[in-house]
XYZ file of C-alpha atoms in Angstrom:
570
model
C 117.861 -19.789 35.385
C 116.593 -16.328 36.327
C 115.603 -14.238 33.274
C 117.754 -11.238 32.472
C 115.973 -7.913 31.832
C 117.100 -6.539 28.466
C 116.090 -3.116 27.060
C 114.016 -3.208 23.814
C 116.812 -1.524 21.803
C 119.253 -4.227 22.961
C 116.797 -6.934 21.880
C 116.604 -5.357 18.459
C 120.404 -5.476 18.226
C 120.440 -9.134 19.260
C 117.921 -10.044 16.596
C 119.871 -8.102 13.941
C 123.016 -10.113 14.836
C 120.926 -13.354 14.707
C 119.570 -12.663 11.226
C 123.075 -12.058 9.842
C 124.338 -15.412 11.066
C 124.459 -18.472 8.744
C 121.426 -20.774 9.240
C 123.543 -23.533 10.861
C 124.743 -21.080 13.601
C 121.402 -19.475 14.493
C 120.308 -22.287 16.778
C 123.549 -22.231 18.695
C 123.267 -18.449 19.089
C 119.760 -18.838 20.614
C 120.973 -21.565 23.014
C 123.752 -19.249 24.257
C 121.204 -16.455 24.803
C 119.128 -18.815 26.944
C 122.252 -19.760 29.016
C 122.770 -16.031 29.633
C 119.212 -15.681 30.989
C 117.702 -14.044 27.889
C 114.455 -15.703 26.812
C 114.575 -16.093 22.991
C 110.801 -16.435 22.834
C 110.622 -12.709 23.869
C 112.802 -11.483 21.064
C 111.095 -9.375 18.387
C 110.008 -11.181 15.231
C 111.848 -9.902 12.173
C 112.115 -11.015 8.530
C 114.678 -13.791 7.898
C 116.510 -14.145 4.590
C 114.759 -17.048 2.819
C 114.561 -18.524 -0.615
C 111.511 -19.366 -2.668
C 110.661 -22.345 -0.379
C 110.381 -22.392 3.386
C 109.534 -24.961 6.121
C 106.013 -25.385 7.334
C 104.926 -24.210 10.733
C 104.012 -27.014 13.034
C 100.280 -26.250 12.640
C 100.675 -26.304 8.880
C 102.541 -29.609 9.050
C 99.639 -31.211 10.864
C 97.048 -29.938 8.367
C 99.307 -31.104 5.512
C 99.263 -34.650 6.908
C 95.463 -34.516 7.428
C 95.034 -33.298 3.799
C 97.225 -36.065 2.398
C 95.101 -38.608 4.250
C 91.801 -37.193 2.916
C 92.263 -34.561 0.190
C 88.498 -34.363 -0.461
C 87.598 -33.359 3.084
C 86.117 -29.855 3.539
C 86.681 -29.965 7.360
C 89.365 -27.328 7.187
C 87.680 -24.810 4.874
C 87.135 -21.288 6.232
C 84.143 -19.610 4.614
C 82.524 -16.158 4.670
C 79.604 -14.859 2.516
C 78.684 -11.168 2.241
C 75.436 -9.768 0.828
C 76.205 -6.717 -1.202
C 73.209 -4.407 -1.931
C 73.765 -1.324 -4.125
C 76.075 -0.153 -6.867
C 78.935 -2.741 -7.050
C 82.095 -1.626 -8.862
C 83.456 -4.869 -10.442
C 86.828 -3.302 -11.333
C 87.298 -2.072 -7.735
C 86.337 -5.566 -6.498
C 88.991 -7.277 -8.640
C 91.541 -4.617 -7.895
C 91.006 -4.863 -4.130
C 91.530 -8.631 -4.108
C 94.544 -8.349 -6.413
C 96.124 -5.968 -3.974
C 95.157 -8.138 -0.963
C 96.753 -11.217 -2.477
C 99.908 -9.327 -3.460
C 100.152 -7.973 0.102
C 99.787 -11.323 1.915
C 102.118 -14.156 0.876
C 99.910 -16.754 2.542
C 97.149 -16.167 -0.019
C 99.505 -17.194 -2.876
C 101.235 -20.038 -1.102
C 101.166 -23.659 -2.252
C 102.607 -26.807 -0.576
C 104.795 -29.488 -2.063
C 106.544 -32.608 -0.745
C 110.313 -32.377 -1.503
C 112.214 -35.599 -0.778
C 109.515 -36.547 1.718
C 109.638 -33.143 3.428
C 106.716 -30.796 2.944
C 107.649 -27.215 2.007
C 105.670 -24.033 1.335
C 106.325 -22.116 -1.778
C 105.228 -18.532 -2.337
C 104.022 -17.817 -5.905
C 104.508 -14.363 -7.496
C 101.638 -11.880 -7.377
C 99.132 -12.089 -10.260
C 95.917 -10.245 -11.164
C 92.756 -11.561 -9.538
C 89.558 -11.720 -11.559
C 86.612 -12.692 -9.297
C 84.435 -15.187 -11.276
C 80.814 -14.099 -11.653
C 77.671 -16.215 -12.033
C 74.560 -14.386 -13.154
C 71.390 -15.647 -11.543
C 69.227 -12.657 -12.598
C 67.341 -14.622 -15.239
C 65.783 -16.827 -12.516
C 62.566 -16.022 -10.667
C 63.212 -14.129 -7.400
C 62.601 -17.107 -5.065
C 64.697 -19.381 -7.349
C 67.567 -16.880 -7.261
C 67.764 -17.012 -3.492
C 67.601 -20.837 -3.473
C 70.285 -21.070 -6.193
C 72.502 -18.654 -4.212
C 72.220 -20.697 -1.065
C 73.015 -23.893 -2.992
C 76.029 -22.429 -4.723
C 77.404 -20.855 -1.519
C 77.038 -24.187 0.313
C 78.892 -25.918 -2.560
C 81.701 -23.345 -2.315
C 82.074 -23.850 1.399
C 82.394 -27.660 0.908
C 84.492 -27.785 -2.287
C 88.010 -29.150 -1.433
C 91.273 -27.401 -2.150
C 94.371 -28.847 -3.889
C 97.147 -27.665 -1.604
C 99.799 -28.449 -4.167
C 98.317 -26.319 -6.985
C 96.363 -23.527 -5.254
C 95.066 -20.958 -5.160
C 94.034 -21.432 -1.477
C 91.857 -18.343 -1.569
C 88.670 -19.009 -3.590
C 86.320 -16.191 -4.579
C 82.965 -16.267 -6.293
C 80.408 -13.469 -6.996
C 76.747 -14.271 -7.556
C 74.668 -11.601 -9.312
C 71.006 -11.793 -8.327
C 70.078 -8.520 -10.052
C 71.665 -5.219 -10.900
C 71.871 -4.106 -7.256
C 71.998 -7.388 -5.352
C 75.094 -9.649 -5.115
C 76.531 -12.417 -2.899
C 80.303 -12.538 -2.435
C 81.684 -15.923 -1.364
C 85.138 -16.015 0.201
C 86.733 -19.396 1.084
C 90.275 -20.117 2.347
C 91.984 -23.284 3.454
C 92.870 -23.347 7.133
C 96.460 -24.127 6.293
C 97.008 -20.505 5.192
C 94.605 -18.699 7.497
C 92.670 -18.733 10.763
C 89.538 -16.922 12.049
C 91.621 -13.879 12.953
C 93.067 -13.894 9.422
C 89.621 -13.938 7.906
C 88.705 -10.799 9.896
C 91.997 -9.189 8.711
C 91.248 -10.092 5.090
C 87.688 -8.698 5.201
C 88.770 -5.456 6.896
C 91.621 -4.862 4.419
C 89.489 -5.798 1.442
C 87.009 -3.069 2.508
C 89.738 -0.437 2.741
C 91.244 -1.495 -0.611
C 87.879 -1.480 -2.376
C 87.051 1.976 -0.932
C 90.418 3.326 -2.104
C 89.967 2.073 -5.634
C 86.397 3.279 -5.823
C 87.354 6.772 -4.558
C 90.749 6.997 -6.307
C 92.729 7.262 -3.123
C 95.263 5.302 -1.083
C 94.114 2.597 1.301
C 96.769 3.651 3.776
C 97.610 0.121 4.887
C 100.980 0.008 6.753
C 103.691 -2.228 5.436
C 103.699 -5.651 7.049
C 106.738 -6.007 9.305
C 107.030 -9.781 8.777
C 105.748 -12.605 6.583
C 104.029 -15.780 7.779
C 107.040 -17.886 6.731
C 109.156 -15.767 9.153
C 106.915 -16.989 11.937
C 107.233 -20.596 10.744
C 111.015 -20.434 10.588
C 111.245 -18.678 13.968
C 109.037 -21.289 15.574
C 111.369 -24.047 14.430
C 114.420 -22.158 15.581
C 112.977 -21.923 19.102
C 112.286 -25.665 19.174
C 115.838 -26.467 17.892
C 117.304 -24.179 20.592
C 115.435 -26.092 23.321
C 113.457 -23.020 24.315
C 110.182 -24.933 24.629
C 111.495 -27.683 26.920
C 110.124 -26.033 30.088
C 106.686 -25.602 28.541
C 106.721 -29.196 27.259
C 107.447 -30.355 30.838
C 104.511 -28.331 32.167
C 102.054 -29.855 29.640
C 103.367 -33.377 30.141
C 102.625 -33.011 33.853
C 99.296 -31.275 33.331
C 97.989 -33.954 30.963
C 99.703 -36.940 32.552
C 97.920 -40.300 32.135
C 96.223 -41.853 29.167
C 93.734 -39.293 27.703
C 90.302 -40.840 28.100
C 88.104 -40.705 25.026
C 85.047 -38.650 25.995
C 82.210 -41.148 25.590
C 79.273 -38.883 24.907
C 75.952 -40.728 24.417
C 75.741 -40.820 20.597
C 72.910 -41.803 18.246
C 75.167 -43.677 15.826
C 78.164 -45.998 16.122
C 81.478 -44.155 15.664
C 82.730 -44.853 12.099
C 86.236 -46.174 11.520
C 86.973 -43.047 9.448
C 85.137 -39.858 10.395
C 83.635 -38.093 7.413
C 84.054 -34.528 8.833
C 80.401 -33.737 8.121
C 78.741 -31.495 10.657
C 75.783 -29.279 11.418
C 75.049 -26.483 13.917
C 72.374 -25.582 16.447
C 72.519 -21.825 17.109
C 71.282 -20.137 20.263
C 71.660 -16.962 22.403
C 72.390 -16.266 25.999
C 70.220 -13.227 26.551
C 71.691 -10.105 28.140
C 70.086 -10.953 31.519
C 71.669 -14.367 31.716
C 74.954 -13.230 30.267
C 75.038 -10.331 32.772
C 74.432 -12.712 35.691
C 77.268 -14.951 34.451
C 79.633 -11.959 34.177
C 78.753 -11.021 37.761
C 79.508 -14.611 38.831
C 82.912 -14.378 37.019
C 83.822 -11.064 38.679
C 82.874 -12.438 42.124
C 85.363 -15.291 41.628
C 88.137 -13.397 39.894
C 87.460 -15.186 36.624
C 86.378 -14.250 33.096
C 83.128 -15.007 31.287
C 85.053 -17.529 29.151
C 86.124 -19.431 32.287
C 82.508 -19.593 33.526
C 81.230 -20.852 30.163
C 84.042 -23.423 29.970
C 83.463 -24.686 33.522
C 79.716 -25.034 32.834
C 80.512 -26.878 29.596
C 82.849 -29.265 31.375
C 80.233 -29.808 34.115
C 77.687 -30.679 31.390
C 80.139 -33.145 29.774
C 80.738 -34.771 33.175
C 77.049 -35.124 33.789
C 76.408 -36.551 30.317
C 79.257 -39.108 30.435
C 79.922 -39.821 34.126
C 83.655 -39.304 33.333
C 85.566 -37.280 35.934
C 88.565 -36.465 33.702
C 87.161 -33.946 31.180
C 89.525 -32.496 28.609
C 88.395 -29.812 26.161
C 90.376 -28.294 23.335
C 90.528 -24.471 23.380
C 91.882 -22.485 20.400
C 94.023 -19.437 21.253
C 94.873 -16.705 18.804
C 98.612 -17.009 19.604
C 99.328 -13.468 18.313
C 100.979 -12.060 21.388
C 103.619 -10.429 19.172
C 102.590 -7.082 17.747
C 104.369 -7.918 14.461
C 101.893 -10.685 13.652
C 98.591 -8.883 14.326
C 98.003 -7.821 10.701
C 99.449 -10.937 8.980
C 97.269 -13.516 7.322
C 98.326 -17.011 8.284
C 97.742 -19.985 10.564
C 98.855 -18.663 13.909
C 96.114 -20.163 16.055
C 97.260 -22.686 18.594
C 95.162 -25.263 20.526
C 95.465 -25.916 24.203
C 94.010 -28.856 26.075
C 92.318 -27.716 29.319
C 91.701 -30.483 31.788
C 89.210 -30.463 34.647
C 88.697 -33.107 37.297
C 84.954 -33.024 38.064
C 83.033 -34.815 40.801
C 79.420 -34.790 41.774
C 80.104 -33.425 45.271
C 82.246 -30.581 43.920
C 80.548 -27.192 43.972
C 80.394 -25.239 40.775
C 82.349 -22.460 42.459
C 85.135 -24.899 43.253
C 85.128 -26.237 39.697
C 85.285 -22.646 38.407
C 88.321 -22.033 40.639
C 90.092 -25.099 39.128
C 89.234 -23.945 35.577
C 90.579 -20.504 36.349
C 93.920 -21.959 37.619
C 94.193 -24.234 34.638
C 93.477 -21.498 32.096
C 95.959 -19.050 33.603
C 98.673 -21.718 33.770
C 97.960 -22.634 30.132
C 98.403 -18.993 29.080
C 101.760 -18.915 30.821
C 102.783 -21.932 28.695
C 101.094 -20.939 25.439
C 104.105 -21.112 23.062
C 104.300 -24.940 22.771
C 102.640 -25.844 19.458
C 99.813 -28.333 19.757
C 101.622 -30.616 17.305
C 104.628 -30.743 19.622
C 102.324 -31.641 22.501
C 100.792 -34.486 20.557
C 104.238 -35.739 19.671
C 105.364 -35.566 23.280
C 102.348 -37.331 24.759
C 102.155 -39.974 22.002
C 98.434 -40.671 22.292
C 96.931 -43.627 20.468
C 96.121 -42.439 16.906
C 92.871 -43.155 15.174
C 91.157 -41.955 12.084
C 87.813 -42.070 13.862
C 88.589 -39.431 16.554
C 91.017 -36.541 17.205
C 93.918 -37.105 19.618
C 93.898 -35.659 23.170
C 90.353 -34.279 22.998
C 87.113 -34.791 21.106
C 85.252 -31.620 22.172
C 86.237 -27.999 21.518
C 85.210 -24.689 23.093
C 85.976 -21.598 21.042
C 85.329 -18.154 22.638
C 85.504 -15.532 19.924
C 85.205 -11.848 19.234
C 81.818 -11.256 17.714
C 82.827 -10.608 14.088
C 79.718 -12.051 12.422
C 77.595 -9.026 13.138
C 80.200 -6.458 12.148
C 79.602 -5.470 8.517
C 82.363 -3.653 6.736
C 81.480 -0.316 5.166
C 81.874 -0.177 1.410
C 81.123 3.001 -0.591
C 77.815 2.727 -2.408
C 77.011 -0.650 -0.856
C 75.090 -2.003 2.144
C 77.076 -4.976 3.437
C 75.579 -7.780 5.535
C 77.234 -11.033 6.571
C 75.271 -14.114 5.492
C 75.378 -16.922 7.948
C 76.206 -20.078 5.977
C 75.169 -23.416 7.535
C 78.111 -25.344 8.885
C 78.676 -28.552 6.933
C 82.102 -29.721 8.174
C 83.567 -30.245 11.641
C 86.950 -31.590 12.741
C 85.841 -32.922 16.187
C 82.773 -34.571 17.723
C 81.346 -31.432 19.323
C 82.197 -27.703 19.297
C 80.744 -24.926 21.437
C 81.331 -21.489 19.918
C 80.550 -18.449 22.055
C 80.924 -14.751 21.191
C 80.106 -11.682 23.236
C 77.820 -9.293 21.351
C 77.680 -5.497 21.698
C 74.205 -5.642 23.297
C 75.511 -7.660 26.225
C 74.182 -10.995 24.977
C 76.313 -13.986 23.994
C 75.842 -15.512 20.583
C 76.506 -19.254 20.700
C 76.389 -22.327 18.461
C 76.734 -25.991 19.235
C 78.226 -27.793 16.208
C 78.107 -31.531 16.072
C 79.416 -34.415 13.943
C 76.485 -35.889 12.069
C 78.354 -39.217 11.973
C 77.517 -39.457 15.697
C 74.546 -37.226 16.608
C 71.111 -36.407 15.373
C 69.907 -32.832 15.485
C 67.408 -33.599 18.268
C 70.278 -34.813 20.451
C 72.300 -31.653 19.848
C 69.205 -29.524 20.661
C 68.811 -31.340 23.963
C 72.463 -30.811 24.790
C 71.983 -27.120 24.040
C 68.907 -26.942 26.299
C 70.698 -28.814 29.128
C 73.632 -26.368 28.877
C 71.287 -23.348 29.111
C 69.499 -24.917 32.098
C 72.811 -25.567 33.820
C 73.994 -21.963 33.201
C 70.815 -20.564 34.759
C 71.234 -22.692 37.867
C 74.958 -21.890 38.467
C 74.234 -18.157 37.963
C 71.673 -18.362 40.731
C 73.518 -20.753 43.115
C 77.241 -21.233 42.288
C 77.841 -23.107 45.540
C 75.502 -25.930 44.511
C 77.233 -29.291 43.944
C 77.698 -30.191 40.285
C 75.963 -33.551 40.893
C 72.824 -31.791 42.130
C 72.349 -29.581 39.102
C 69.113 -30.540 37.391
C 69.580 -31.408 33.753
C 66.161 -32.947 32.998
C 64.157 -30.823 30.557
C 60.491 -30.137 31.401
C 59.080 -32.804 29.080
C 61.561 -35.345 30.451
C 60.639 -34.522 34.057
C 56.970 -34.887 33.274
C 57.514 -38.231 31.553
C 59.638 -39.488 34.459
C 57.006 -38.392 37.003
C 54.307 -40.189 34.990
C 56.462 -43.353 34.810
C 57.139 -43.426 38.592
C 53.621 -42.474 39.636
C 51.713 -45.244 41.487
C 48.947 -46.857 39.528
C 45.360 -46.015 40.450
C 44.139 -48.185 43.326
C 47.641 -49.259 44.468
C 47.292 -50.615 48.003
C 50.991 -50.500 48.950
C 51.568 -54.258 48.773
C 54.763 -55.007 46.735
C 55.032 -57.711 44.076
C 57.426 -59.786 46.212
C 55.002 -59.682 49.121
C 52.116 -60.771 46.834
C 54.147 -63.759 45.552
C 55.009 -64.806 49.089
C 51.325 -64.673 50.077
C 50.419 -66.794 47.075
C 53.178 -69.341 47.915
C 51.690 -69.695 51.378
C 48.062 -69.965 50.243
C 48.373 -71.841 46.887
C 51.895 -73.368 46.736
C 50.980 -75.783 43.932
C 49.320 -73.234 41.624
C 51.221 -72.352 38.401
C 53.151 -69.074 38.758
C 55.413 -68.915 35.642
C 55.307 -70.668 32.299
C 58.247 -70.638 29.864
C 57.942 -73.110 26.957
C 57.550 -76.485 28.514
C 58.758 -75.373 31.956
C 56.160 -74.558 34.592
C 57.017 -73.131 38.057
C 54.458 -73.192 40.853
C 54.435 -70.477 43.479
C 56.353 -72.554 46.011
C 59.189 -73.155 43.545
C 59.230 -69.518 42.440
C 59.422 -68.329 46.077
C 62.199 -70.838 46.789
C 64.289 -69.803 43.781
C 63.715 -66.109 44.463
C 64.867 -66.451 48.066
C 67.925 -68.452 47.036
C 68.916 -65.783 44.513
C 68.290 -62.985 47.017
C 70.583 -64.652 49.591
C 73.258 -65.132 47.009
C 73.121 -61.501 45.936
C 73.196 -60.327 49.518
C 76.270 -62.488 50.190
C 77.935 -60.668 47.288
C 77.285 -57.238 48.807
C 74.045 -56.276 46.994
C 71.895 -54.065 49.130
C 69.312 -51.280 48.745
C 69.838 -49.008 45.708
C 72.500 -51.283 44.222
C 71.934 -51.954 40.560
C 72.067 -55.561 39.361
C 72.155 -56.402 35.682
C 69.567 -58.987 34.590
C 70.030 -61.120 31.442
C 66.757 -62.369 29.969
C 65.601 -63.862 26.698
């Protein structure tokens, strides 16, 4: 049905009528709107009357299930550490976080199972006292080491979703003018965007308390549980059926597990432990890739994703390459300043072949990404439910590799009066998939990147080689985008040298092949021993006869030049 254009004021009136309806009639109202050509997904998001408990969003429901399966896992902890140098006002610190938690319901939400149905419950605001650990009595080098150890422990310490709080703070005092502030949240109440919101608002609230003024933060138009309820209303009204149909078609067929060459056997239950290899695309390379993107009507993200999928194809030989891509999912202005789990995950599929040029692959990735954005409202959890992939505790459904293209927030320090603030990069210790590529465009034109890997599967040296192959591939496609993907050189310099040495002819080689030498011996000395295996002895005549018989048999089965034949030997 063709969509009906409705003025914004009329949309506000429609929503006002919807909110006043009893809960059991809201779904019917939305269905009738759709029949009239009004897209309910485009209605403004407004607060809904709700009690103390509310349903979970679909993303929260998935994380709740994962937590119940493994409550001790740190895989879904979000962590940030700030170095604070200068005159820290402890009262302003506590007051800022007290105000932040009172402002955002998600930061005082807990989760309970009620008659088998998980519900979120918002607790009343309460004062926040940031716990302090004094390390100043230690020697300077011991303080730094203790701070690193404690921060790493904070990042890995699990949360109890039923008891809370799901915002965990800790202040480490190294001396009178040097502190580390550790901030950890569970992913069920926040996402990366939310962490940036929390840090920005904390800075404004701290400054206001330090200076005796008003932080000037605008009132939040909605709460996270309004989003959760609205999401379920849209599903009940059938609004997402069209998008579900798109994704079912786009991801048709059994999703192949991406079989990356691993160092260890995949465990029956993944531990969630991970590590990271950081690297940078310098401004020159990043600029060349941006130029490539402009020439093909694409974005830098699309170029980086296409190159990543080309790398995965070359490493696995699999032509159906599916990569998970997180999207902020905050297309409504009402949600921009709300802390909560809004992020959605899309599965972007590329069909790669060795004779396909990189430019053609980029065009396919561009089409796929744009179509995905046009169908971005379907929650990932609904997609998993619709596709019904085989479930396993050893791997994630639908994809095993993630690409996350971010705003560069790690280098943006928040200004605090009397303090120099610097983000501290904490080592990643948990990961939810096999492999994650994070990329972020920096102000100097470079691209900060990190390749995170599951230590259950990969050693660091393997991740470093994957990183180096990715960089080598990016340099080649920037210079020659029409080059076929199968012709892109992925061997690293040391590997190329080793291969050349292996294939080099030995000194004094006269060009006579081993088979020819054996044939000559069979003619000249047919009875001489050629092979000995235990008590069995073959002379040259018998060896030549057996070899010829086997060769004819293989040729009859279609074996010719450059055809590989497996050989089983003791």
